[in-house]
PDB file of C-alpha atoms in Angstrom:
ATOM      1  CA  MET A  22     134.357 166.892 121.405  1.00 42.00           C
ATOM      2  CA  ASN A  23     134.363 170.226 119.592  1.00 43.00           C
ATOM      3  CA  THR A  24     133.616 172.804 122.291  1.00 42.00           C
ATOM      4  CA  ALA A  25     133.659 175.602 119.740  1.00 39.00           C
ATOM      5  CA  ILE A  26     130.178 174.602 118.619  1.00 41.00           C
ATOM      6  CA  LEU A  27     128.804 174.226 122.142  1.00 46.00           C
ATOM      7  CA  PRO A  28     125.330 175.856 122.123  1.00 50.00           C
ATOM      8  CA  GLN A  29     125.141 179.005 124.235  1.00 49.00           C
ATOM      9  CA  SER A  30     121.737 177.868 125.511  1.00 61.00           C
ATOM     10  CA  SER A  31     123.210 174.719 127.105  1.00 80.00           C
ATOM     11  CA  PRO A  32     122.699 175.850 130.740  1.00 85.00           C
ATOM     12  CA  ARG A  33     119.026 176.517 130.089  1.00 88.00           C
ATOM     13  CA  LEU A  34     118.670 173.242 128.220  1.00 91.00           C
ATOM     14  CA  GLY A  35     120.344 171.355 131.060  1.00 91.00           C
ATOM     15  CA  ALA A  36     117.933 172.961 133.518  1.00 92.00           C
ATOM     16  CA  ALA A  37     115.038 172.083 131.210  1.00 94.00           C
ATOM     17  CA  LEU A  38     116.049 168.403 131.182  1.00 95.00           C
ATOM     18  CA  ILE A  39     116.112 168.355 134.987  1.00 95.00           C
ATOM     19  CA  ALA A  40     112.805 170.242 135.194  1.00 94.00           C
ATOM     20  CA  LEU A  41     111.252 167.799 132.726  1.00 94.00           C
ATOM     21  CA  ALA A  42     112.304 164.832 134.862  1.00 95.00           C
ATOM     22  CA  VAL A  43     110.964 166.416 138.050  1.00 93.00           C
ATOM     23  CA  GLY A  44     107.818 167.774 136.407  1.00 91.00           C
ATOM     24  CA  PHE A  45     106.942 164.390 134.926  1.00 91.00           C
ATOM     25  CA  ASN A  46     107.249 162.690 138.292  1.00 94.00           C
ATOM     26  CA  LEU A  47     105.192 165.146 140.353  1.00 95.00           C
ATOM     27  CA  PRO A  48     101.804 164.284 138.787  1.00 96.00           C
ATOM     28  CA  PHE A  49     102.867 160.632 138.607  1.00 95.00           C
ATOM     29  CA  ALA A  50     103.520 160.618 142.358  1.00 95.00           C
ATOM     30  CA  ARG A  51     100.187 162.264 143.138  1.00 96.00           C
ATOM     31  CA  LEU A  52      98.327 159.803 140.907  1.00 96.00           C
ATOM     32  CA  ALA A  53     100.070 156.947 142.685  1.00 95.00           C
ATOM     33  CA  ALA A  54      98.965 158.367 146.041  1.00 95.00           C
ATOM     34  CA  VAL A  55      95.327 159.233 145.285  1.00 96.00           C
ATOM     35  CA  PHE A  56      94.451 156.964 142.342  1.00 96.00           C
ATOM     36  CA  ASP A  57      96.605 153.860 142.890  1.00 95.00           C
ATOM     37  CA  TYR A  58      98.302 154.560 139.542  1.00 93.00           C
ATOM     38  CA  PRO A  59      99.492 152.669 137.555  1.00 89.00           C
ATOM     39  CA  GLY A  60      98.200 149.486 139.210  1.00 88.00           C
ATOM     40  CA  ILE A  61      94.562 150.559 138.932  1.00 93.00           C
ATOM     41  CA  LEU A  62      94.785 150.565 135.135  1.00 90.00           C
ATOM     42  CA  ARG A  63      94.637 146.751 135.138  1.00 86.00           C
ATOM     43  CA  GLN A  64      91.451 146.657 137.249  1.00 91.00           C
ATOM     44  CA  PRO A  65      87.903 146.235 135.823  1.00 94.00           C
ATOM     45  CA  ALA A  66      86.527 149.280 134.010  1.00 95.00           C
ATOM     46  CA  GLU A  67      83.767 149.801 136.581  1.00 95.00           C
ATOM     47  CA  GLN A  68      86.317 149.985 139.401  1.00 95.00           C
ATOM     48  CA  ILE A  69      88.497 152.466 137.503  1.00 96.00           C
ATOM     49  CA  LEU A  70      85.536 154.721 136.716  1.00 96.00           C
ATOM     50  CA  SER A  71      84.364 154.605 140.339  1.00 96.00           C
ATOM     51  CA  ALA A  72      87.802 155.673 141.576  1.00 96.00           C
ATOM     52  CA  PHE A  73      87.950 158.375 138.894  1.00 97.00           C
ATOM     53  CA  VAL A  74      84.616 159.865 139.980  1.00 96.00           C
ATOM     54  CA  ALA A  75      85.724 159.781 143.619  1.00 96.00           C
ATOM     55  CA  GLY A  76      88.845 161.771 142.700  1.00 96.00           C
ATOM     56  CA  GLY A  77      86.803 164.761 141.553  1.00 96.00           C
ATOM     57  CA  PRO A  78      88.097 167.802 139.612  1.00 97.00           C
ATOM     58  CA  SER A  79      91.525 167.720 141.288  1.00 97.00           C
ATOM     59  CA  LEU A  80      92.172 164.294 139.773  1.00 97.00           C
ATOM     60  CA  VAL A  81      91.254 165.570 136.304  1.00 97.00           C
ATOM     61  CA  LEU A  82      93.633 168.511 136.730  1.00 98.00           C
ATOM     62  CA  THR A  83      96.394 166.140 137.818  1.00 97.00           C
ATOM     63  CA  TRP A  84      95.926 164.145 134.625  1.00 98.00           C
ATOM     64  CA  TYR A  85      96.052 167.401 132.662  1.00 97.00           C
ATOM     65  CA  ALA A  86      99.336 168.331 134.331  1.00 96.00           C
ATOM     66  CA  PHE A  87     100.660 164.882 133.458  1.00 96.00           C
ATOM     67  CA  ALA A  88      99.704 165.420 129.801  1.00 96.00           C
ATOM     68  CA  LEU A  89     101.367 168.850 129.738  1.00 95.00           C
ATOM     69  CA  ALA A  90     104.561 167.308 131.137  1.00 94.00           C
ATOM     70  CA  ALA A  91     104.461 164.720 128.349  1.00 94.00           C
ATOM     71  CA  MET A  92     104.064 167.475 125.746  1.00 95.00           C
ATOM     72  CA  LEU A  93     107.127 169.255 127.148  1.00 94.00           C
ATOM     73  CA  PHE A  94     109.108 166.184 126.177  1.00 94.00           C
ATOM     74  CA  LEU A  95     108.667 167.302 122.572  1.00 95.00           C
ATOM     75  CA  PRO A  96     110.550 170.646 122.574  1.00 95.00           C
ATOM     76  CA  VAL A  97     113.059 169.694 125.285  1.00 96.00           C
ATOM     77  CA  GLY A  98     113.895 166.316 123.771  1.00 96.00           C
ATOM     78  CA  MET A  99     114.186 167.738 120.275  1.00 96.00           C
ATOM     79  CA  ALA A 100     116.438 170.594 121.406  1.00 94.00           C
ATOM     80  CA  TYR A 101     118.737 168.250 123.321  1.00 95.00           C
ATOM     81  CA  ALA A 102     118.980 165.755 120.441  1.00 95.00           C
ATOM     82  CA  LEU A 103     119.732 168.412 117.829  1.00 94.00           C
ATOM     83  CA  GLY A 104     122.224 170.228 120.077  1.00 91.00           C
ATOM     84  CA  LEU A 105     124.048 167.002 120.851  1.00 92.00           C
ATOM     85  CA  GLY A 106     124.079 166.170 117.155  1.00 93.00           C
ATOM     86  CA  ARG A 107     125.934 169.425 116.438  1.00 90.00           C
ATOM     87  CA  ILE A 108     128.472 168.716 119.163  1.00 88.00           C
ATOM     88  CA  THR A 109     129.145 165.108 118.080  1.00 90.00           C
ATOM     89  CA  ARG A 110     128.722 165.827 114.340  1.00 92.00           C
ATOM     90  CA  GLN A 111     126.139 163.057 113.962  1.00 95.00           C
ATOM     91  CA  PRO A 112     123.241 164.783 112.196  1.00 95.00           C
ATOM     92  CA  VAL A 113     121.470 161.572 111.164  1.00 97.00           C
ATOM     93  CA  LEU A 114     121.247 160.265 114.729  1.00 96.00           C
ATOM     94  CA  ALA A 115     120.241 163.740 115.918  1.00 97.00           C
ATOM     95  CA  VAL A 116     117.348 164.047 113.465  1.00 97.00           C
ATOM     96  CA  MET A 117     116.162 160.513 114.216  1.00 98.00           C
ATOM     97  CA  ALA A 118     116.260 161.228 117.959  1.00 98.00           C
ATOM     98  CA  ALA A 119     114.454 164.554 117.510  1.00 97.00           C
ATOM     99  CA  VAL A 120     111.672 162.899 115.512  1.00 98.00           C
ATOM    100  CA  ALA A 121     111.391 160.148 118.132  1.00 98.00           C
ATOM    101  CA  ALA A 122     111.130 162.776 120.897  1.00 97.00           C
ATOM    102  CA  ALA A 123     108.403 164.654 119.048  1.00 97.00           C
ATOM    103  CA  LEU A 124     106.357 161.536 118.377  1.00 97.00           C
ATOM    104  CA  ALA A 125     106.883 160.228 121.915  1.00 97.00           C
ATOM    105  CA  GLY A 126     105.657 163.474 123.443  1.00 96.00           C
ATOM    106  CA  LEU A 127     102.621 163.626 121.170  1.00 96.00           C
ATOM    107  CA  THR A 128     101.535 160.002 121.575  1.00 96.00           C
ATOM    108  CA  GLN A 129     101.931 160.006 125.349  1.00 95.00           C
ATOM    109  CA  ALA A 130     100.096 163.328 125.684  1.00 96.00           C
ATOM    110  CA  MET A 131      97.267 162.096 123.467  1.00 95.00           C
ATOM    111  CA  GLY A 132      96.916 158.992 125.598  1.00 95.00           C
ATOM    112  CA  LEU A 133      96.926 160.952 128.856  1.00 96.00           C
ATOM    113  CA  LEU A 134      94.461 163.567 127.625  1.00 96.00           C
ATOM    114  CA  ARG A 135      91.737 160.917 127.439  1.00 96.00           C
ATOM    115  CA  TRP A 136      91.407 161.340 131.211  1.00 97.00           C
ATOM    116  CA  VAL A 137      90.624 165.033 130.703  1.00 97.00           C
ATOM    117  CA  MET A 138      88.603 165.123 127.475  1.00 96.00           C
ATOM    118  CA  VAL A 139      86.858 161.738 127.259  1.00 96.00           C
ATOM    119  CA  VAL A 140      86.737 159.850 130.562  1.00 97.00           C
ATOM    120  CA  PRO A 141      84.728 162.486 132.511  1.00 97.00           C
ATOM    121  CA  GLY A 142      81.828 162.116 130.071  1.00 96.00           C
ATOM    122  CA  LEU A 143      82.022 158.332 130.155  1.00 96.00           C
ATOM    123  CA  ALA A 144      82.092 158.389 133.948  1.00 95.00           C
ATOM    124  CA  GLN A 145      79.083 160.705 134.067  1.00 93.00           C
ATOM    125  CA  HIS A 146      77.042 158.220 132.041  1.00 93.00           C
ATOM    126  CA  GLY A 147      78.522 155.134 133.699  1.00 94.00           C
ATOM    127  CA  ASP A 148      79.695 153.861 130.313  1.00 96.00           C
ATOM    128  CA  ALA A 149      82.116 151.141 131.392  1.00 96.00           C
ATOM    129  CA  ALA A 150      82.109 149.516 127.944  1.00 96.00           C
ATOM    130  CA  GLY A 151      83.014 152.783 126.221  1.00 96.00           C
ATOM    131  CA  PHE A 152      85.729 153.414 128.779  1.00 96.00           C
ATOM    132  CA  ALA A 153      87.204 149.951 128.230  1.00 94.00           C
ATOM    133  CA  LEU A 154      87.478 150.636 124.503  1.00 94.00           C
ATOM    134  CA  ILE A 155      89.032 154.108 124.784  1.00 95.00           C
ATOM    135  CA  HIS A 156      91.348 152.850 127.521  1.00 93.00           C
ATOM    136  CA  ALA A 157      92.549 149.957 125.372  1.00 92.00           C
ATOM    137  CA  TYR A 158      93.206 152.167 122.353  1.00 93.00           C
ATOM    138  CA  ALA A 159      94.251 155.614 123.605  1.00 92.00           C
ATOM    139  CA  GLY A 160      95.738 154.370 126.864  1.00 90.00           C
ATOM    140  CA  VAL A 161      97.316 150.987 126.279  1.00 90.00           C
ATOM    141  CA  ALA A 162      98.046 150.989 122.529  1.00 93.00           C
ATOM    142  CA  LEU A 163      98.830 154.657 121.905  1.00 93.00           C
ATOM    143  CA  GLY A 164     100.151 156.049 125.189  1.00 91.00           C
ATOM    144  CA  GLU A 165     101.650 153.101 127.015  1.00 89.00           C
ATOM    145  CA  HIS A 166     102.892 150.933 124.164  1.00 94.00           C
ATOM    146  CA  LEU A 167     103.719 153.206 121.228  1.00 96.00           C
ATOM    147  CA  GLY A 168     104.608 156.190 123.405  1.00 95.00           C
ATOM    148  CA  GLN A 169     106.926 154.111 125.565  1.00 95.00           C
ATOM    149  CA  LEU A 170     108.598 152.521 122.540  1.00 97.00           C
ATOM    150  CA  LEU A 171     109.239 155.935 120.983  1.00 98.00           C
ATOM    151  CA  THR A 172     110.576 157.285 124.272  1.00 98.00           C
ATOM    152  CA  ALA A 173     112.922 154.309 124.512  1.00 98.00           C
ATOM    153  CA  LEU A 174     114.049 154.881 120.919  1.00 98.00           C
ATOM    154  CA  PHE A 175     114.856 158.519 121.709  1.00 98.00           C
ATOM    155  CA  VAL A 176     116.911 157.496 124.756  1.00 98.00           C
ATOM    156  CA  GLY A 177     118.785 154.823 122.795  1.00 98.00           C
ATOM    157  CA  LEU A 178     119.681 157.201 119.966  1.00 98.00           C
ATOM    158  CA  VAL A 179     120.804 159.942 122.352  1.00 97.00           C
ATOM    159  CA  ALA A 180     122.830 157.385 124.328  1.00 97.00           C
ATOM    160  CA  ALA A 181     124.720 156.594 121.118  1.00 97.00           C
ATOM    161  CA  MET A 182     125.573 160.288 120.733  1.00 96.00           C
ATOM    162  CA  GLN A 183     126.546 160.550 124.404  1.00 95.00           C
ATOM    163  CA  ARG A 184     128.995 157.700 123.851  1.00 95.00           C
ATOM    164  CA  ALA A 185     130.538 159.561 120.906  1.00 93.00           C
ATOM    165  CA  GLU A 186     130.656 162.693 123.072  1.00 90.00           C
ATOM    166  CA  GLY A 187     132.782 160.885 125.655  1.00 91.00           C
ATOM    167  CA  ARG A 188     130.085 160.248 128.293  1.00 94.00           C
ATOM    168  CA  PRO A 189     130.387 156.472 128.861  1.00 95.00           C
ATOM    169  CA  VAL A 190     128.468 156.406 132.164  1.00 96.00           C
ATOM    170  CA  LEU A 191     125.524 158.405 130.830  1.00 96.00           C
ATOM    171  CA  SER A 192     125.584 156.389 127.646  1.00 97.00           C
ATOM    172  CA  ALA A 193     125.501 153.087 129.553  1.00 98.00           C
ATOM    173  CA  LEU A 194     122.634 154.359 131.694  1.00 98.00           C
ATOM    174  CA  GLY A 195     120.804 155.406 128.529  1.00 98.00           C
ATOM    175  CA  TYR A 196     121.260 152.003 126.920  1.00 98.00           C
ATOM    176  CA  ALA A 197     120.022 150.310 130.117  1.00 98.00           C
ATOM    177  CA  THR A 198     116.992 152.619 130.169  1.00 98.00           C
ATOM    178  CA  PHE A 199     116.281 151.787 126.529  1.00 98.00           C
ATOM    179  CA  ALA A 200     116.444 148.031 127.153  1.00 98.00           C
ATOM    180  CA  VAL A 201     114.281 148.063 130.283  1.00 97.00           C
ATOM    181  CA  MET A 202     111.648 150.327 128.714  1.00 97.00           C
ATOM    182  CA  VAL A 203     111.388 148.168 125.598  1.00 97.00           C
ATOM    183  CA  PHE A 204     111.063 145.069 127.785  1.00 96.00           C
ATOM    184  CA  GLY A 205     108.312 146.835 129.735  1.00 94.00           C
ATOM    185  CA  THR A 206     106.230 147.394 126.588  1.00 93.00           C
ATOM    186  CA  LEU A 207     105.790 143.618 126.338  1.00 93.00           C
ATOM    187  CA  GLU A 208     103.259 143.838 129.181  1.00 91.00           C
ATOM    188  CA  ASP A 209     100.640 145.018 126.707  1.00 85.00           C
ATOM    189  CA  VAL A 210     101.440 142.189 124.306  1.00 91.00           C
ATOM    190  CA  ALA A 211     101.365 139.622 127.112  1.00 91.00           C
ATOM    191  CA  LEU A 212      97.946 140.806 128.294  1.00 85.00           C
ATOM    192  CA  ALA A 213      96.629 140.808 124.721  1.00 85.00           C
ATOM    193  CA  ILE A 214      97.405 137.091 124.370  1.00 91.00           C
ATOM    194  CA  GLY A 215      96.106 136.225 127.819  1.00 88.00           C
ATOM    195  CA  ARG A 216      99.442 135.940 129.627  1.00 89.00           C
ATOM    196  CA  ASP A 217     100.598 137.354 132.942  1.00 87.00           C
ATOM    197  CA  GLY A 218     102.179 140.744 132.349  1.00 86.00           C
ATOM    198  CA  ALA A 219     103.251 141.491 135.932  1.00 87.00           C
ATOM    199  CA  MET A 220     106.965 141.060 135.258  1.00 93.00           C
ATOM    200  CA  PHE A 221     106.809 143.379 132.258  1.00 93.00           C
ATOM    201  CA  GLY A 222     104.733 145.876 134.231  1.00 89.00           C
ATOM    202  CA  MET A 223     107.427 146.113 136.891  1.00 92.00           C
ATOM    203  CA  ALA A 224     109.988 146.629 134.145  1.00 94.00           C
ATOM    204  CA  ALA A 225     107.904 149.488 132.713  1.00 92.00           C
ATOM    205  CA  VAL A 226     107.905 151.288 136.075  1.00 91.00           C
ATOM    206  CA  ALA A 227     111.640 150.620 136.482  1.00 95.00           C
ATOM    207  CA  GLY A 228     112.232 151.973 132.983  1.00 96.00           C
ATOM    208  CA  TYR A 229     110.637 155.312 133.825  1.00 94.00           C
ATOM    209  CA  LEU A 230     112.625 155.528 137.048  1.00 95.00           C
ATOM    210  CA  LEU A 231     115.793 154.981 135.013  1.00 97.00           C
ATOM    211  CA  LEU A 232     114.572 157.598 132.529  1.00 97.00           C
ATOM    212  CA  THR A 233     114.246 160.081 135.389  1.00 97.00           C
ATOM    213  CA  VAL A 234     117.810 159.428 136.566  1.00 97.00           C
ATOM    214  CA  TRP A 235     119.129 159.604 132.998  1.00 98.00           C
ATOM    215  CA  LEU A 236     117.391 162.914 132.283  1.00 97.00           C
ATOM    216  CA  ILE A 237     118.682 164.472 135.496  1.00 97.00           C
ATOM    217  CA  GLY A 238     122.184 163.130 134.855  1.00 96.00           C
ATOM    218  CA  SER A 239     122.117 164.454 131.293  1.00 95.00           C
ATOM    219  CA  GLY A 240     120.963 167.869 132.506  1.00 94.00           C
ATOM    220  CA  ILE A 241     123.671 168.063 135.159  1.00 93.00           C
ATOM    221  CA  ALA A 242     126.341 166.936 132.698  1.00 89.00           C
ATOM    222  CA  LEU A 243     125.233 169.518 130.144  1.00 87.00           C
ATOM    223  CA  THR A 244     125.303 172.348 132.690  1.00 84.00           C
ATOM    224  CA  TRP A 245     128.608 171.262 134.227  1.00 78.00           C
ATOM    225  CA  ARG A 246     130.260 170.934 130.825  1.00 63.00           C
ATOM    226  CA  THR A 247     129.202 174.444 129.862  1.00 53.00           C
ATOM    227  CA  LYS A 248     130.661 175.910 133.057  1.00 51.00           C
ATOM    228  CA  ARG A 249     133.881 173.978 132.535  1.00 50.00           C
ATOM    229  CA  VAL A 250     134.235 175.245 128.944  1.00 44.00           C
ATOM    230  CA  ALA A 251     133.495 178.819 130.029  1.00 43.00           C
ATOM    231  CA  ALA A 252     136.166 178.628 132.740  1.00 44.00           C
ATOM    232  CA  ALA A 253     138.789 177.178 130.399  1.00 43.00           C
TER     233      ALA A 253
END
């Protein structure tokens, strides 16, 4: 590892990775508590809309916070990938990871923003059929499936750079996160062909838990490494 090219902004970037992990989980936890998320997403459209209406404005704002957290994945993920690419001298992997982070943040935010920009109107008119369509496209296809695949790709590419950096534990955790998240995306495919997707759904939740641990671990490692280099 060439510490001479260690970015001076590494402590802030490490803190941003940790904040991203925590910030992403706060709205997720509230949605789980007040909206039975993510299990409710597999219920009939009428039941989802009824629960959405019952949640009121605070539920809409929680979804908006969730979307903002997803958008933060774009600048934080890109900065981490490009910084790590300079350290490990792997510009190709760094650019690929940065692009994956940008696309992952955008697709997941676009999927989540349906709850803020589209679903309230559908709920007001009781349009269960319209909700089912927007949910299948913006939610399942764009946010859950494509967004999760791109997030997994980002983690896998960064894990490869972490291995080259001399971080075998973080790298192994990243590869595990990548594998579990990709496996979790098969839930959508299973449901599309009329199969039981419960096993894949559990893997999707486990994948995001692993992502949280990996992001926090990466942030701590980045901050600790900077302090160690400064003290040397």
